[in-house]
CSV table of C-alpha atoms in Angstrom, one decimal:
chain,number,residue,atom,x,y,z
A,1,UNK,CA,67.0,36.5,-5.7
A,2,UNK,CA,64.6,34.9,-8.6
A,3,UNK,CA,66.0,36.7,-10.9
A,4,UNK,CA,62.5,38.3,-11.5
A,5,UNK,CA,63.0,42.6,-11.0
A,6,UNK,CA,60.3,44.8,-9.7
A,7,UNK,CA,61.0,48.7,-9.5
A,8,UNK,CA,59.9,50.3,-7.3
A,9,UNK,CA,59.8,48.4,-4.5
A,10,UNK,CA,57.6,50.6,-2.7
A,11,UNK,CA,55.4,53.7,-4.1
A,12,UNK,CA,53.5,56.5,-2.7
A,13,UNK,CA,51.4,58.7,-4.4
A,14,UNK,CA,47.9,60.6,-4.3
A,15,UNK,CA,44.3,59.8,-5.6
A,16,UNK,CA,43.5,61.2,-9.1
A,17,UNK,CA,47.8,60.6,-10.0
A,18,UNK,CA,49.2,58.0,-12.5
A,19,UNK,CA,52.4,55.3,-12.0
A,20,UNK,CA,54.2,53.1,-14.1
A,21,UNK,CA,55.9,49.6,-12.4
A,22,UNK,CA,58.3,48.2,-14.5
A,23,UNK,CA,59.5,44.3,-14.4
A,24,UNK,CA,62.6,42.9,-15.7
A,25,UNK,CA,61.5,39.1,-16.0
A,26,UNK,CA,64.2,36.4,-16.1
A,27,UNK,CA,66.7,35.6,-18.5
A,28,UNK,CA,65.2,33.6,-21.6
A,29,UNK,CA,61.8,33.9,-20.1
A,30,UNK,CA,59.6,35.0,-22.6
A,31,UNK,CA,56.3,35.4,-20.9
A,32,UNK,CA,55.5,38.2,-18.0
A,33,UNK,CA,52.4,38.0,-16.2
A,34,UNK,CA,51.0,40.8,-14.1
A,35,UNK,CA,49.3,39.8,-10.6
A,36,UNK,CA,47.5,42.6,-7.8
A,37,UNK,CA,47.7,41.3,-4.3
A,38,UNK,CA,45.2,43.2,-1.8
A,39,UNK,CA,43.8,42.0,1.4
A,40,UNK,CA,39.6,41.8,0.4
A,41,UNK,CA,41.0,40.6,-3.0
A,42,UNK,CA,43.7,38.1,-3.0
A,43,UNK,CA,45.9,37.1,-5.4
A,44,UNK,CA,44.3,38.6,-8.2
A,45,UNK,CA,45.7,37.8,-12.2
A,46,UNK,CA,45.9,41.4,-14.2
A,47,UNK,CA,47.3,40.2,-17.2
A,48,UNK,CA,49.9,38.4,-19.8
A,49,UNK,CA,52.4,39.5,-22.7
A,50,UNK,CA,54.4,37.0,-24.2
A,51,UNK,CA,57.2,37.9,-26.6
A,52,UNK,CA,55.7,41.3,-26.8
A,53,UNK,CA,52.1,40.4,-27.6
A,54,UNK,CA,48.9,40.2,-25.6
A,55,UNK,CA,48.8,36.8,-24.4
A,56,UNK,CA,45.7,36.8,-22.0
A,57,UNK,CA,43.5,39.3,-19.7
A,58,UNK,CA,42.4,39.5,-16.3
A,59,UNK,CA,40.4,41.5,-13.8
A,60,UNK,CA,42.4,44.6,-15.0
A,61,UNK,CA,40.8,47.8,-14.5
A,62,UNK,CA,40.5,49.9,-17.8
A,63,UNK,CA,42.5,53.0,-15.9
A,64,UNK,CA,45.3,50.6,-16.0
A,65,UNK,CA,47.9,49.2,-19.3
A,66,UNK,CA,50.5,47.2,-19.9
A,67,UNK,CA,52.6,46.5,-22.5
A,68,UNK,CA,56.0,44.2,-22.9
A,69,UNK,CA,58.8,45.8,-25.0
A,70,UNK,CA,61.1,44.3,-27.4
A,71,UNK,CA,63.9,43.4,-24.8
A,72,UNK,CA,61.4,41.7,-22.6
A,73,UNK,CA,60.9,43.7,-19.3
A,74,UNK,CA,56.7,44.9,-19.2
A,75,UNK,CA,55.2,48.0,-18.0
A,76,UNK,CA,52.3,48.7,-15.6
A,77,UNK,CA,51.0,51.9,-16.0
A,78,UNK,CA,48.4,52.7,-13.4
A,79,UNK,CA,46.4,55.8,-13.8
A,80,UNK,CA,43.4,58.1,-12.2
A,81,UNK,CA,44.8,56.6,-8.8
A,82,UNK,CA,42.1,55.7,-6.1
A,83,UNK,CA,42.6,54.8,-2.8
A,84,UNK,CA,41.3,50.9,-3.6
A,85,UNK,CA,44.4,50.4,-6.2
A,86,UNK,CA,46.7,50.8,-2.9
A,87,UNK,CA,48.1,46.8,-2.9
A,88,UNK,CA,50.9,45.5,-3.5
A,89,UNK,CA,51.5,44.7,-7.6
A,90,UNK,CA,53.5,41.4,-8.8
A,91,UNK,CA,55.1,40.2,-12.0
A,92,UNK,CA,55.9,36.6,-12.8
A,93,UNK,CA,57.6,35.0,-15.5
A,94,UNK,CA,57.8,32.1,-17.3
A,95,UNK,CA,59.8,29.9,-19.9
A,96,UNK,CA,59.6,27.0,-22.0
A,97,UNK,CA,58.2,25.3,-19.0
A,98,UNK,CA,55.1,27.7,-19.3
A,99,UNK,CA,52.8,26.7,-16.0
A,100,UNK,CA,55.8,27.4,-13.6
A,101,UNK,CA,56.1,30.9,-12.8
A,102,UNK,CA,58.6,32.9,-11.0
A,103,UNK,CA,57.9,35.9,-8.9
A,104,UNK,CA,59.1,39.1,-8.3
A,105,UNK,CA,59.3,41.0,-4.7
A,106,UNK,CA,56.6,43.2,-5.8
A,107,UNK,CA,56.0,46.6,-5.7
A,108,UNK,CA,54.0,48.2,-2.9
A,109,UNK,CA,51.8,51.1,-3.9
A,110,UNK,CA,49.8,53.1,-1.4
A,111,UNK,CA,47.4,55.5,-2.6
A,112,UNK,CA,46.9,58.4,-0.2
B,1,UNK,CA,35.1,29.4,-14.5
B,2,UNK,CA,38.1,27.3,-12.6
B,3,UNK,CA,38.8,28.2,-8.8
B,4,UNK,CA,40.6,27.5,-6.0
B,5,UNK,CA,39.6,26.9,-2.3
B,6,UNK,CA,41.7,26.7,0.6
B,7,UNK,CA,41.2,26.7,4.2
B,8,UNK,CA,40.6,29.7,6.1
B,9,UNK,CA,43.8,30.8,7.9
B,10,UNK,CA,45.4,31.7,10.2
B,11,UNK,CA,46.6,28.5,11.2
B,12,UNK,CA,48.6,28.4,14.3
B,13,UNK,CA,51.0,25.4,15.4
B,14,UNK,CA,53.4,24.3,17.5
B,15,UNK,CA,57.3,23.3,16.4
B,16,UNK,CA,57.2,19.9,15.5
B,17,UNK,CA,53.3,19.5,14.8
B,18,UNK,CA,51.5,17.9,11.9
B,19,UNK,CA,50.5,20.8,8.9
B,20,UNK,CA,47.5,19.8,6.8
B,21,UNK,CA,46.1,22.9,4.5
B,22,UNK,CA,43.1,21.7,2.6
B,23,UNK,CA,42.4,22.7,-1.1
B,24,UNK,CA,40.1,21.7,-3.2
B,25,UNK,CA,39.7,23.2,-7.2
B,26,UNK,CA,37.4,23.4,-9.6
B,27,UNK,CA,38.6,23.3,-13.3
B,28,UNK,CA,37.0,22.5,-16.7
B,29,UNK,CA,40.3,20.7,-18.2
B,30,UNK,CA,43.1,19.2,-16.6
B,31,UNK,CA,45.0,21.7,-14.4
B,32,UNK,CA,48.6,21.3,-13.2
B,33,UNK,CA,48.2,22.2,-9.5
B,34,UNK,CA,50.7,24.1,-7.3
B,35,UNK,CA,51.6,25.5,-3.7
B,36,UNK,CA,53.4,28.7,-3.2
B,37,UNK,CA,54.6,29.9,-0.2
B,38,UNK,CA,55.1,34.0,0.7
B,39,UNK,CA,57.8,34.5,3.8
B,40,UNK,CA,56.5,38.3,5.7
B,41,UNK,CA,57.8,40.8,2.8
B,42,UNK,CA,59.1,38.6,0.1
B,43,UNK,CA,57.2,37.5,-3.1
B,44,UNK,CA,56.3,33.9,-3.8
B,45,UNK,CA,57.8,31.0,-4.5
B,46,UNK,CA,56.9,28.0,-5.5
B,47,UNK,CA,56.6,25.0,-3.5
B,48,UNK,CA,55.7,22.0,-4.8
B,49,UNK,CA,53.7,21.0,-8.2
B,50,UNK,CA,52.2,17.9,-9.7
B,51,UNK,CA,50.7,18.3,-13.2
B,52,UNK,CA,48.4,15.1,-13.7
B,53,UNK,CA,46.3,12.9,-11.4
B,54,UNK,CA,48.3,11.0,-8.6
B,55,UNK,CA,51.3,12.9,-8.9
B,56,UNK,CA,52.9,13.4,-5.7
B,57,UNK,CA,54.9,17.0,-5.3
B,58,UNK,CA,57.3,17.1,-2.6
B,59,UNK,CA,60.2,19.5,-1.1
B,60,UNK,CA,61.3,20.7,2.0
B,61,UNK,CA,59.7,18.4,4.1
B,62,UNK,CA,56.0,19.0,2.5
B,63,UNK,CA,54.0,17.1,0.2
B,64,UNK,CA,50.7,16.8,-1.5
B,65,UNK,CA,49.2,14.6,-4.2
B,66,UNK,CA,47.2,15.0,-7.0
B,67,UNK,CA,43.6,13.7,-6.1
B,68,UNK,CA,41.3,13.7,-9.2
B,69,UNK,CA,38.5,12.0,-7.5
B,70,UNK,CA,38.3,14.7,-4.8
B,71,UNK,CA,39.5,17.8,-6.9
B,72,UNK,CA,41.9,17.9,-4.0
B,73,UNK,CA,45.4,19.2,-3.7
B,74,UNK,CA,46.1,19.4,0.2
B,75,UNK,CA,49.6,20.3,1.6
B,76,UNK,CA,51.1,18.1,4.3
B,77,UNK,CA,54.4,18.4,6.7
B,78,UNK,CA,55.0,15.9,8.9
B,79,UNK,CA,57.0,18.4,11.6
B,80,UNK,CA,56.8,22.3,10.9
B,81,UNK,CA,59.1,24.3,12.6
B,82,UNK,CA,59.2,28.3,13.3
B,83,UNK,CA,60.9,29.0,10.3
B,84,UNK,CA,57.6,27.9,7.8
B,85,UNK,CA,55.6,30.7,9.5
B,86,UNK,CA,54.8,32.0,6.3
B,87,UNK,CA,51.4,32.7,4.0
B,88,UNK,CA,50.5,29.3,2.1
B,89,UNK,CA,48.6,29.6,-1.6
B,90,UNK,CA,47.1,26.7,-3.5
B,91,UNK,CA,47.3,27.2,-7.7
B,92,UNK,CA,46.2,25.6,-10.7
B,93,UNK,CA,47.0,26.4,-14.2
B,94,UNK,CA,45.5,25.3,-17.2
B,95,UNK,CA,47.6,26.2,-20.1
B,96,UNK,CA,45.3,24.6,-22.8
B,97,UNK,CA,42.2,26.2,-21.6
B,98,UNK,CA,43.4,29.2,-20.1
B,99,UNK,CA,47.1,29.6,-21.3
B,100,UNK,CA,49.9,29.7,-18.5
B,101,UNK,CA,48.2,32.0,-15.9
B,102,UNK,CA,47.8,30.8,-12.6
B,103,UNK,CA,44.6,30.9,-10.3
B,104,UNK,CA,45.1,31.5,-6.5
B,105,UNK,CA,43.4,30.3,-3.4
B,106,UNK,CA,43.4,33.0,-0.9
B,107,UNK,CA,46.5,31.6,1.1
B,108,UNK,CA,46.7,30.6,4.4
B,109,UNK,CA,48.6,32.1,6.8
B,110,UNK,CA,50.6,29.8,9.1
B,111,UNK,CA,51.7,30.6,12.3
B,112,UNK,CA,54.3,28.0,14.3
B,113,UNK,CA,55.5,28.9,17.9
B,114,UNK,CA,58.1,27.6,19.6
């Protein structure tokens, strides 16, 4: 166990329909990050919210939003579902020592 | 913008052979490099690290160093056995130019047979 929580684990759902991941990071860690894993893609950074704020942006899609709330665990809200957002979605986070991140399991969406 | 390259997978061995998986990066600044390794249906974890030039990162048998000449980060294991199957991903991070994200390879996926 990391210590890093991903819920759900796994997800289905249909094209056009909107989910939200949530991520418990580790205790004291401060920073969550937000990483998509497909196959034609990689490892693929989404974006990062430290103490609650907007820390950095990556490839993120404009149909999806994050946000970090006051006791730490982030949101990924994933809307107007397609069947290329089907991958499998990972949070990270980090502490003081800020370049070493730890992973969640991830959560596994499928987009039918 | 900075990148990571590894070697194209998959990479099938036998118990007990010799494991290099080449990297190489490409960075503006100067780039604490990582591997992480993903078992079948787990997330990652890391590896090893080294955070400046001619570091050497080691644990669990694997190493690689830090080569600033060669903007090269390869991972070594003297001995694999069954039990590293797993997917291998070079990282860098750059936390002055690019705060504490990390930048993946595309892994490589090891295969070792008994």
């Amino acid at each position: 166990d990391s210590g890093v929580t991903q819920t759900p684990k796994h997800l289905i759902t249909a094209t056009g329909q909107r989910v939200t991941l949530r991520c418990s990071p580790r205790s004291g860690d401060l920073s969550v990050y937000w990483y998509q894993q497909s196959l034609d893609q990689g490892l693929q950074f989404l974006i990062q919210y430290y103490n609650g704020e907007e820390r950095a942006k990556g490839n993120i899609l404009e149909r999806f939003s994050a946000q970090q709330f006051p006791d730490l665990h982030s949101e990924l809200n994933l809307s107007s579902l397609e069947l290329g957002d089907s991958a499998l979605y990972f949070c990270a986070s980090s502490g003081l020592k800020a370049n070493v991140l730890t992973f969640g399991a991830g959560s596994r969406l499928t987009v039918l | 913008g900075d990148s990571v390259t590894q070697m194209e997978g998959p990479v099938t061995l036998s118990e007990e052979a010799f494991l290099t998986i080449n990297c190489t990066y490409t960075a503006t600044g100067y780039p604490s490099l990582f591997w992480y390794v993903q078992y079948p249906g787990e997330g990652l974890q890391l590896l090893l690290k080294a955070t400046k030039a001619d570091d050497k990162g080691s644990n669990k048998g694997f190493e690689a160093t830090y080569r600033k000449e060669t903007t090269s980060f390869h991972l070594e294991k003297g001995s694999v056995q069954v039990s590293d199957s797993a997917v291998y991903f070079c990282a860098l991070s750059d936390p002055v130019n690019q705060g504490g994200k990390l930048i993946f390879g595309q892994g490589t996926e090891l295969s070792v047979k008994p």
